[in-house]
Coordinates of C-alpha atoms and ligand atoms in Angstrom, one line a residue:
X1 CA 0.0 0.0 0.0
X2 CA 1.6 3.2 -1.1
X3 CA 1.3 6.5 0.7
X4 CA -0.8 9.1 -0.9
X5 CA -1.1 12.8 -0.8
X6 CA -4.0 15.2 -1.0
X7 CA -4.5 18.8 -0.5
X8 CA -7.3 20.2 1.4
X9 CA -8.7 22.9 -0.9
X10 CA -9.5 26.5 0.1
X11 CA -9.9 28.1 3.4
X12 CA -13.5 27.5 3.9
X13 CA -14.7 28.9 7.2
X14 CA -17.8 28.1 9.1
X15 CA -20.3 30.6 10.4
X16 CA -22.1 29.9 13.7
X17 CA -25.2 31.0 15.3
X18 CA -27.8 29.9 12.8
X19 CA -29.3 26.6 11.9
X20 CA -27.4 26.5 8.6
X21 CA -23.7 27.2 8.6
X22 CA -22.7 29.5 5.7
X23 CA -19.5 28.3 4.0
X24 CA -17.6 29.5 1.0
X25 CA -16.0 26.9 -1.2
X26 CA -12.9 27.3 -3.4
X27 CA -15.0 29.0 -6.1
X28 CA -16.4 31.4 -3.5
X29 CA -19.9 30.2 -4.0
X30 CA -22.1 30.3 -0.9
X31 CA -23.2 26.8 0.0
X32 CA -25.4 26.2 2.9
X33 CA -24.8 23.1 5.0
X34 CA -27.5 22.1 7.5
X35 CA -26.5 21.7 11.1
X36 CA -25.7 18.2 12.5
X37 CA -27.4 18.1 15.9
X38 CA -25.2 15.8 18.0
X39 CA -27.8 15.6 20.9
X40 CA -30.3 14.2 18.4
X41 CA -27.7 11.8 17.0
X42 CA -26.9 10.6 20.6
X43 CA -30.6 10.0 21.3
X44 CA -30.7 7.8 18.2
X45 CA -27.6 5.9 19.4
X46 CA -29.0 5.5 22.9
X47 CA -32.4 4.3 21.7
X48 CA -30.7 1.4 19.8
X49 CA -28.7 0.4 22.9
X50 CA -31.9 0.5 25.0
X51 CA -33.6 -1.9 22.7
X52 CA -31.0 -4.5 23.7
X53 CA -28.5 -6.3 21.5
X54 CA -29.8 -6.3 17.9
X55 CA -28.9 -9.9 17.2
X56 CA -30.7 -11.4 14.2
X57 CA -33.7 -13.5 15.1
X58 CA -34.3 -11.7 18.4
X59 CA -37.2 -9.4 19.4
X60 CA -34.8 -6.5 19.9
X61 CA -33.6 -6.9 16.3
X62 CA -37.3 -7.0 15.1
X63 CA -38.0 -3.8 17.1
X64 CA -35.0 -2.1 15.6
X65 CA -36.3 -2.9 12.1
X66 CA -39.7 -1.4 12.8
X67 CA -38.2 1.7 14.5
X68 CA -35.7 2.3 11.6
X69 CA -38.3 2.1 8.9
X70 CA -40.6 4.4 10.9
X71 CA -37.8 7.0 11.6
X72 CA -36.8 7.1 7.9
X73 CA -40.5 7.6 6.9
X74 CA -40.9 10.3 9.6
X75 CA -38.0 12.1 7.9
X76 CA -39.7 12.0 4.6
X77 CA -37.8 9.2 2.9
X78 CA -39.5 6.7 0.6
X79 CA -38.8 3.4 2.5
X80 CA -38.1 0.1 0.9
X81 CA -37.6 -3.1 2.9
X82 CA -35.6 -6.1 1.6
X83 CA -36.3 -9.2 3.7
X84 CA -33.9 -12.0 3.1
X85 CA -33.2 -15.3 4.9
X86 CA -29.5 -15.7 5.0
X87 CA -27.5 -18.8 6.0
X88 CA -24.7 -17.9 8.5
X89 CA -21.4 -19.8 8.5
X90 CA -22.6 -22.0 11.4
X91 CA -25.8 -23.0 9.5
X92 CA -28.1 -20.6 11.4
X93 CA -30.8 -19.1 9.2
X94 CA -30.8 -15.4 9.8
X95 CA -34.1 -13.6 9.2
X96 CA -32.6 -10.4 7.9
X97 CA -34.1 -7.2 6.6
X98 CA -32.2 -4.4 4.8
X99 CA -34.0 -1.1 5.2
X100 CA -33.5 1.7 2.7
X101 CA -34.8 5.3 2.8
X102 CA -34.6 7.2 -0.5
X103 CA -34.6 10.9 -1.2
X104 CA -35.2 12.3 -4.6
X105 CA -35.9 8.8 -5.9
X106 CA -36.4 9.9 -9.5
X107 CA -32.8 11.2 -9.9
X108 CA -30.3 8.9 -11.5
X109 CA -27.1 10.2 -9.8
X110 CA -27.4 8.5 -6.5
X111 CA -25.2 8.5 -3.4
X112 CA -25.7 5.5 -1.1
X113 CA -24.9 6.0 2.6
X114 CA -24.9 2.8 4.6
X115 CA -24.2 1.4 8.1
X116 CA -25.0 -2.0 9.6
X117 CA -27.7 -2.1 12.3
X118 CA -27.3 -5.7 13.5
X119 CA -24.9 -6.4 16.4
X120 CA -22.5 -9.2 17.1
X121 CA -24.0 -12.0 19.2
X122 CA -20.6 -12.8 20.9
X123 CA -18.1 -10.5 22.7
X124 CA -15.4 -12.8 21.4
X125 CA -12.6 -10.2 21.6
X126 CA -13.3 -9.5 25.3
X127 CA -10.3 -9.7 27.6
X128 CA -12.3 -12.1 29.8
X129 CA -13.0 -15.4 28.1
X130 CA -16.1 -15.8 30.3
X131 CA -17.7 -13.0 28.2
X132 CA -17.0 -14.5 24.8
X133 CA -20.4 -16.0 24.4
X134 CA -22.3 -12.9 25.6
X135 CA -23.9 -10.4 23.1
X136 CA -22.5 -6.8 22.9
X137 CA -24.4 -3.5 23.3
X138 CA -22.9 -2.4 20.0
X139 CA -23.0 1.2 20.9
X140 CA -20.1 1.9 18.5
X141 CA -20.2 -1.3 16.3
X142 CA -23.6 -0.8 14.8
X143 CA -25.5 2.0 16.6
X144 CA -23.0 4.8 15.9
X145 CA -23.2 4.6 12.1
X146 CA -27.0 4.2 12.2
X147 CA -27.3 7.2 14.5
X148 CA -25.2 9.5 12.2
X149 CA -27.3 8.3 9.2
X150 CA -30.6 9.0 11.0
X151 CA -29.5 12.5 11.9
X152 CA -28.4 12.9 8.3
X153 CA -31.8 11.9 7.2
X154 CA -33.3 14.5 9.5
X155 CA -31.1 17.2 8.0
X156 CA -32.0 16.1 4.4
X157 CA -35.6 16.4 5.3
X158 CA -35.1 20.1 6.2
X159 CA -32.9 20.9 3.2
X160 CA -33.1 19.1 -0.1
X161 CA -29.5 18.4 -1.4
X162 CA -30.9 18.1 -4.9
X163 CA -29.1 14.8 -5.6
X164 CA -30.4 11.3 -5.1
X165 CA -29.6 9.9 -1.7
X166 CA -30.3 6.5 -0.3
X167 CA -29.8 5.8 3.3
X168 CA -29.4 2.0 3.8
X169 CA -29.4 0.2 7.2
X170 CA -27.9 -3.2 6.4
X171 CA -28.5 -6.4 8.4
X172 CA -26.4 -9.4 9.1
X173 CA -22.9 -7.8 8.9
X174 CA -21.6 -9.0 12.2
X175 CA -22.4 -12.7 12.4
X176 CA -19.1 -13.7 10.9
X177 CA -16.3 -16.1 11.8
X178 CA -12.8 -14.8 12.3
X179 CA -11.1 -17.1 9.8
X180 CA -13.9 -16.8 7.1
X181 CA -14.0 -13.6 5.1
X182 CA -17.1 -14.7 3.2
X183 CA -19.1 -15.1 6.4
X184 CA -19.4 -11.3 7.1
X185 CA -21.5 -8.6 5.5
X186 CA -24.2 -11.1 4.4
X187 CA -26.9 -8.4 4.3
X188 CA -24.9 -6.2 2.0
X189 CA -23.9 -9.1 -0.2
X190 CA -27.6 -9.9 -0.7
X191 CA -28.3 -6.2 -1.4
X192 CA -25.5 -6.0 -4.0
X193 CA -26.7 -9.1 -5.8
X194 CA -30.5 -8.6 -5.6
X195 CA -31.9 -5.2 -6.7
X196 CA -33.9 -3.8 -3.8
X197 CA -36.3 -2.2 -6.3
X198 CA -36.4 -2.3 -10.1
X199 CA -33.5 -0.8 -11.9
X200 CA -31.9 0.4 -8.7
X201 CA -28.2 1.1 -8.9
X202 CA -26.3 3.7 -6.8
X203 CA -23.5 5.7 -8.4
X204 CA -21.3 5.7 -5.4
X205 CA -21.4 4.6 -1.7
X206 CA -20.0 5.7 1.7
X207 CA -20.0 3.2 4.6
X208 CA -19.9 4.3 8.2
X209 CA -18.5 1.8 10.6
X210 CA -17.6 2.4 14.3
X211 CA -17.9 6.2 14.1
X212 CA -18.5 7.0 17.8
X213 CA -15.5 5.8 19.7
X214 CA -13.4 7.8 22.2
X215 CA -10.0 8.6 20.6
X216 CA -11.2 7.5 17.1
X217 CA -9.2 8.1 14.0
X218 CA -10.2 7.5 10.4
X219 CA -7.2 7.0 8.1
X220 CA -7.9 5.7 4.6
X221 CA -9.0 2.1 4.1
X222 CA -7.2 0.0 1.5
X223 CA -10.1 -1.3 -0.7
X224 CA -11.7 2.2 -0.5
X225 CA -8.5 3.8 -2.0
X226 CA -8.4 1.0 -4.7
X227 CA -12.0 1.4 -5.6
X228 CA -12.8 5.1 -5.2
X229 CA -9.8 7.4 -4.6
X230 CA -11.7 10.4 -5.8
X231 CA -14.6 9.8 -3.4
X232 CA -12.1 9.3 -0.6
X233 CA -10.2 12.4 -1.5
X234 CA -13.4 14.4 -1.7
X235 CA -14.6 13.1 1.7
X236 CA -11.3 14.0 3.4
X237 CA -11.4 17.5 1.8
X238 CA -14.9 17.9 3.1
X239 CA -13.9 16.8 6.6
X240 CA -11.0 19.3 6.6
X241 CA -13.2 22.1 5.4
X242 CA -15.7 21.2 8.2
X243 CA -12.8 21.6 10.7
X244 CA -12.2 17.9 11.3
X245 CA -9.1 17.3 9.1
X246 CA -7.1 15.8 12.0
X247 CA -9.5 12.9 12.4
X248 CA -9.3 12.1 8.7
X249 CA -5.6 12.0 7.9
X250 CA -4.4 11.4 4.4
X251 CA -2.6 8.2 5.1
X252 CA -3.4 4.5 4.8
X253 CA -4.9 2.6 7.7
X254 CA -5.5 -1.0 6.9
X255 CA -7.4 -3.3 4.5
X256 CA -10.8 -4.1 6.1
X257 CA -13.3 -6.8 5.0
X258 CA -16.5 -4.8 5.5
X259 CA -19.9 -4.1 3.8
X260 CA -18.3 -1.8 1.2
X261 CA -16.3 -4.7 -0.3
X262 CA -19.6 -6.3 -1.4
X263 CA -20.5 -3.2 -3.3
X264 CA -17.1 -2.9 -4.8
X265 CA -17.4 -6.5 -6.0
X266 CA -20.4 -5.6 -8.2
X267 CA -18.7 -2.4 -9.6
X268 CA -20.1 0.3 -7.2
X269 CA -17.3 2.6 -6.1
X270 CA -17.4 2.6 -2.3
X271 CA -15.4 3.9 0.7
X272 CA -15.4 2.8 4.3
X273 CA -15.1 5.4 7.0
X274 CA -13.9 3.2 9.8
X275 CA -12.0 3.8 13.1
X276 CA -8.6 2.2 12.7
X277 CA -5.7 2.9 15.1
X278 CA -2.0 1.8 15.3
X279 CA -3.3 -0.9 17.6
X280 CA -6.0 -2.0 15.2
X281 CA -9.8 -1.5 15.5
X282 CA -11.3 0.6 18.3
X283 CA -10.2 -1.2 21.5
X284 CA -13.8 -1.9 22.5
X285 CA -14.4 -3.8 19.2
X286 CA -16.4 -7.0 19.9
X287 CA -16.0 -6.7 23.7
X288 CA -18.6 -5.9 26.4
X289 CA -17.0 -2.5 26.6
X290 CA -18.6 -1.5 23.4
X291 CA -21.2 0.4 25.4
X292 CA -22.5 3.9 26.0
X293 CA -19.7 4.7 28.4
X294 CA -17.2 4.5 25.6
X295 CA -18.9 6.7 23.1
X296 CA -17.6 10.2 22.5
X297 CA -20.3 12.5 21.1
X298 CA -17.5 14.6 19.6
X299 CA -16.6 11.7 17.3
X300 CA -20.2 11.3 16.1
X301 CA -20.3 15.1 15.5
X302 CA -17.1 15.2 13.5
X303 CA -18.2 12.4 11.3
X304 CA -21.7 13.8 10.9
X305 CA -20.5 17.3 10.0
X306 CA -18.0 16.0 7.6
X307 CA -20.6 13.9 5.9
X308 CA -23.1 16.8 5.6
X309 CA -20.3 19.0 4.2
X310 CA -19.6 16.3 1.6
X311 CA -23.2 15.9 0.6
X312 CA -24.0 19.7 0.3
X313 CA -20.8 20.6 -1.5
X314 CA -20.7 18.0 -4.2
Ligands
AHN1 C1 -13.7 -8.5 10.0 O1 -13.6 -8.6 11.2 C2 -13.4 -9.6 9.1 N1 -14.2 -7.4 9.5 C3 -14.5 -6.3 10.3 C4 -15.8 -5.7 9.8 C5 -16.6 -5.3 11.0 C6 -17.0 -6.1 12.0 N2 -16.9 -4.1 11.3 C7 -17.6 -4.1 12.4 N3 -17.7 -5.3 12.9
ZN2 ZN1 -18.4 -5.9 14.5

């Protein structure tokens, strides 16, 4: 993996004190970016954790599906459900549902934003082996990406970005086996190979994964750079312009098998915004410590503001 360079363009500043921040891009055109309300995002995150672990085939998982579809509808999206029965690596039949909320459904140029909403049934990375068979809260691994996307939906409902946007909550990402790459991202694999509605095809995609951790950092991800260097550059420029450049450094993190890879396999350029440190994934990853105590609202806010800047300055 080679190093890469990019230059953050311009000196865009951000006004405060109103609902919409006024920003000037490099061509000095006034572009209005709606506010990302981190308290609202946190309430979306907390609600998911309060439902209980969103493990496929449980009542908390079914409650999450109903709630996600209702929230997207409440924020004006046209909602499509994609139920699918998926066989996990251990033979378990997972009753999965992908949930998509579409904005400007008639436009052809479509940005797909996705995050998984299911949570891992086993804290198999916990330091205490006694916890390895217990389910995790998934405050970061699952709920954080969903929370940012729901708050993004709320912003889009207030201000139409005039491009096609699909917000996809994918199921059955986290029921995988450590030594089996094909056992992860089952919901997105199904989505990528079975059109959720006739003629549906996004132009590009951004995946959010573990976007609420304390001390998070989001270097570039290998398959993202291979597949979509221009999207990755543009996202990092947007983050810098929104004041969050230090969280999105222009250097390589790691190669991560994640939902975006299933989209890349079918030719959709996609990037993964994922917390990756020198020590690996966020230290709470697949442990019982992936709970509300280890969420930093400032991380959610940085990711949410960067994403909104990207959407409204494309
Ligand atoms: C693997 O562990 C193979 N991929 C990480 C994808 C993931 C799991 N993201 C969140 N949980
Ligand atoms: Zn996980």
